[in-house]
Amino acid sequence: MPKNRLIGNLNEGWRIAMTTLTHERGSASFGTQVTIRNRLDTIIELAKQVYRNGKPLSADPVFRQKLADAYIRVDVMRLNNYRTISSQLRGREPGPEASLEKLYWSETHQNMQEVGQELLGVHAQLSPASPYYPTSVDLQYLFLFSRAETIFSGTSEIQKNIIGERVLGLPKG
């Protein structure tokens, strides 16, 4: 590779790649949290309009608990973002704790989309273009995409290994 195309010092490509991924994992959660919150608000509103056994699904205590859990998880994401921003404002570079954020938001979004599929019930089999589909939001696509989020930027399993080794100080295993 020509010297003028080299990023960083020679033989430091792995360090640069890992630094880039760490920044991506940590900063991606800022916008992601807002997006996930908007999607959760859609699911909450839809739960008020979808009826099961003559009552809105939002009145079902088990389903309400799932909505509350999703709401709390998204709020934890928001608070983690404040911690990350505060740390960066003090000049601290993101470290392995960025894996905590990536793991948390990808798994939270996946969990929330499972709640969305439960909300759709039999309508989840329909195309969003169907006049019988209960919302303008393509919850099937979001459900499938949430699976990909636990893979890109490092799988959830890789994030757990990083957290175990570099945050908790556990031996490699």
Short mmCIF file of C-alpha atoms in Angstrom, two decimals:
data_model
loop_
_atom_site.label_atom_id
_atom_site.label_comp_id
_atom_site.label_asym_id
_atom_site.label_seq_id
_atom_site.Cartn_x
_atom_site.Cartn_y
_atom_site.Cartn_z
CA MET A 1 0.00 0.00 0.00
CA PRO A 2 1.36 3.45 -0.86
CA LYS A 3 2.37 5.54 2.17
CA ASN A 4 0.00 8.34 1.17
CA ARG A 5 -2.95 5.92 1.57
CA LEU A 6 -1.93 4.67 5.00
CA ILE A 7 -4.24 5.61 7.87
CA GLY A 8 -2.26 5.94 11.07
CA ASN A 9 1.09 4.27 11.59
CA LEU A 10 2.32 1.13 9.88
CA ASN A 11 1.04 -2.08 11.54
CA GLU A 12 -1.55 -0.23 13.64
CA GLY A 13 -4.54 -1.09 11.46
CA TRP A 14 -6.14 -3.40 14.03
CA ARG A 15 -5.95 -0.74 16.75
CA ILE A 16 -7.50 1.83 14.42
CA ALA A 17 -10.27 -0.58 13.40
CA MET A 18 -11.06 -1.38 17.04
CA THR A 19 -11.06 2.32 17.97
CA THR A 20 -13.46 3.01 15.10
CA LEU A 21 -15.78 0.20 16.21
CA THR A 22 -15.68 1.42 19.81
CA HIS A 23 -16.72 4.93 18.72
CA GLU A 24 -19.43 3.46 16.49
CA ARG A 25 -20.79 1.24 19.26
CA GLY A 26 -20.85 4.06 21.78
CA SER A 27 -22.15 6.91 19.63
CA ALA A 28 -24.68 4.88 17.62
CA SER A 29 -26.91 4.63 20.66
CA PHE A 30 -27.60 8.39 20.72
CA GLY A 31 -29.78 8.45 17.61
CA THR A 32 -30.87 4.87 18.06
CA GLN A 33 -32.44 5.63 21.43
CA VAL A 34 -34.61 8.38 19.92
CA THR A 35 -35.63 6.15 17.02
CA ILE A 36 -36.46 3.24 19.31
CA ARG A 37 -38.45 5.55 21.60
CA ASN A 38 -40.52 6.78 18.63
CA ARG A 39 -41.20 3.18 17.59
CA LEU A 40 -42.20 2.29 21.14
CA ASP A 41 -44.60 5.25 21.22
CA THR A 42 -46.18 3.86 18.03
CA ILE A 43 -46.57 0.43 19.64
CA ILE A 44 -48.09 1.97 22.79
CA GLU A 45 -50.62 3.96 20.74
CA LEU A 46 -51.47 0.91 18.66
CA ALA A 47 -52.03 -1.12 21.85
CA LYS A 48 -54.83 1.33 22.68
CA GLN A 49 -56.51 0.67 19.32
CA VAL A 50 -56.12 -3.12 19.00
CA TYR A 51 -58.83 -5.07 20.80
CA ARG A 52 -58.65 -8.58 22.21
CA ASN A 53 -61.59 -10.15 24.01
CA GLY A 54 -63.56 -6.91 23.72
CA LYS A 55 -60.90 -4.76 25.44
CA PRO A 56 -57.96 -2.73 24.18
CA LEU A 57 -54.74 -4.70 24.42
CA SER A 58 -53.35 -1.86 26.53
CA ALA A 59 -55.81 -2.94 29.27
CA ASP A 60 -54.32 -6.45 29.46
CA PRO A 61 -52.10 -6.53 32.58
CA VAL A 62 -49.56 -8.93 31.07
CA PHE A 63 -49.20 -6.86 27.90
CA ARG A 64 -49.05 -3.63 29.92
CA GLN A 65 -46.13 -5.14 31.86
CA LYS A 66 -44.30 -5.82 28.58
CA LEU A 67 -44.90 -2.24 27.46
CA ALA A 68 -43.67 -0.91 30.81
CA ASP A 69 -40.55 -3.08 30.58
CA ALA A 70 -39.82 -1.75 27.08
CA TYR A 71 -40.39 1.82 28.26
CA ILE A 72 -37.98 1.38 31.18
CA ARG A 73 -35.34 -0.19 28.92
CA VAL A 74 -35.52 2.74 26.49
CA ASP A 75 -35.24 5.20 29.38
CA VAL A 76 -32.14 3.36 30.63
CA MET A 77 -30.69 3.82 27.12
CA ARG A 78 -31.33 7.56 27.40
CA LEU A 79 -29.57 7.73 30.78
CA ASN A 80 -26.62 5.69 29.47
CA ASN A 81 -26.35 8.18 26.61
CA TYR A 82 -26.09 11.04 29.10
CA ARG A 83 -23.30 9.18 30.88
CA THR A 84 -21.44 8.66 27.60
CA ILE A 85 -21.84 12.29 26.54
CA SER A 86 -20.68 13.48 29.96
CA SER A 87 -17.63 11.24 29.75
CA GLN A 88 -16.75 12.46 26.25
CA LEU A 89 -17.18 16.10 27.29
CA ARG A 90 -14.55 15.45 29.98
CA GLY A 91 -12.20 14.28 27.20
CA ARG A 92 -12.43 10.56 27.88
CA GLU A 93 -12.27 8.29 24.86
CA PRO A 94 -14.90 5.54 24.63
CA GLY A 95 -13.63 2.24 25.96
CA PRO A 96 -14.95 -1.29 26.17
CA GLU A 97 -18.04 -0.04 28.00
CA ALA A 98 -19.29 1.02 24.53
CA SER A 99 -20.00 -2.70 24.09
CA LEU A 100 -22.49 -2.41 26.95
CA GLU A 101 -24.38 0.25 25.05
CA LYS A 102 -24.35 -1.65 21.76
CA LEU A 103 -25.48 -4.86 23.42
CA TYR A 104 -28.18 -3.06 25.39
CA TRP A 105 -29.75 -1.12 22.52
CA SER A 106 -29.68 -3.99 20.03
CA GLU A 107 -31.23 -6.45 22.50
CA THR A 108 -33.73 -3.83 23.74
CA HIS A 109 -34.89 -3.10 20.20
CA GLN A 110 -35.22 -6.80 19.45
CA ASN A 111 -37.29 -7.33 22.60
CA MET A 112 -39.50 -4.35 21.78
CA GLN A 113 -40.13 -5.60 18.24
CA GLU A 114 -41.19 -8.97 19.67
CA VAL A 115 -43.78 -7.04 21.69
CA GLY A 116 -44.83 -5.35 18.44
CA GLN A 117 -45.34 -8.74 16.78
CA GLU A 118 -47.40 -9.93 19.73
CA LEU A 119 -49.47 -6.78 19.38
CA LEU A 120 -50.13 -7.47 15.70
CA GLY A 121 -51.24 -11.00 16.46
CA VAL A 122 -52.67 -12.65 13.34
CA HIS A 123 -52.24 -9.36 11.45
CA ALA A 124 -48.48 -9.96 11.51
CA GLN A 125 -49.08 -12.36 8.61
CA LEU A 126 -50.41 -9.55 6.42
CA SER A 127 -48.51 -7.24 4.16
CA PRO A 128 -48.29 -3.69 5.50
CA ALA A 129 -49.94 -2.70 2.20
CA SER A 130 -53.08 -4.64 3.16
CA PRO A 131 -56.10 -2.52 4.10
CA TYR A 132 -56.46 -4.81 7.15
CA TYR A 133 -52.96 -4.10 8.47
CA PRO A 134 -53.53 -2.03 11.62
CA THR A 135 -50.73 0.56 11.29
CA SER A 136 -48.74 2.50 8.72
CA VAL A 137 -45.50 1.33 10.38
CA ASP A 138 -43.98 -1.83 8.89
CA LEU A 139 -43.52 -3.71 12.15
CA GLN A 140 -42.55 -6.93 10.35
CA TYR A 141 -39.59 -5.23 8.70
CA LEU A 142 -38.55 -3.66 12.00
CA PHE A 143 -38.84 -7.05 13.71
CA LEU A 144 -36.58 -8.70 11.13
CA PHE A 145 -34.14 -5.78 11.08
CA SER A 146 -33.86 -5.91 14.88
CA ARG A 147 -32.36 -9.38 14.42
CA ALA A 148 -29.65 -7.90 12.21
CA GLU A 149 -28.87 -5.27 14.85
CA THR A 150 -27.64 -8.00 17.20
CA ILE A 151 -25.18 -9.05 14.49
CA PHE A 152 -23.70 -5.92 12.89
CA SER A 153 -20.97 -3.94 14.69
CA GLY A 154 -20.15 -7.14 16.56
CA THR A 155 -22.62 -9.83 17.55
CA SER A 156 -24.22 -9.85 20.97
CA GLU A 157 -21.99 -12.80 21.85
CA ILE A 158 -18.86 -10.83 20.94
CA GLN A 159 -20.12 -7.86 22.98
CA LYS A 160 -20.64 -10.15 25.98
CA ASN A 161 -17.08 -11.47 25.63
CA ILE A 162 -15.69 -7.92 25.48
CA ILE A 163 -17.72 -6.92 28.54
CA GLY A 164 -16.61 -10.01 30.44
CA GLU A 165 -12.93 -9.64 29.62
CA ARG A 166 -12.37 -5.88 29.46
CA VAL A 167 -15.04 -4.46 31.76
CA LEU A 168 -15.44 -7.20 34.37
CA GLY A 169 -11.86 -8.52 34.15
CA LEU A 170 -12.92 -12.13 33.65
CA PRO A 171 -10.53 -14.60 32.01
CA LYS A 172 -10.92 -15.42 28.33
CA GLY A 173 -13.06 -18.43 27.85
#
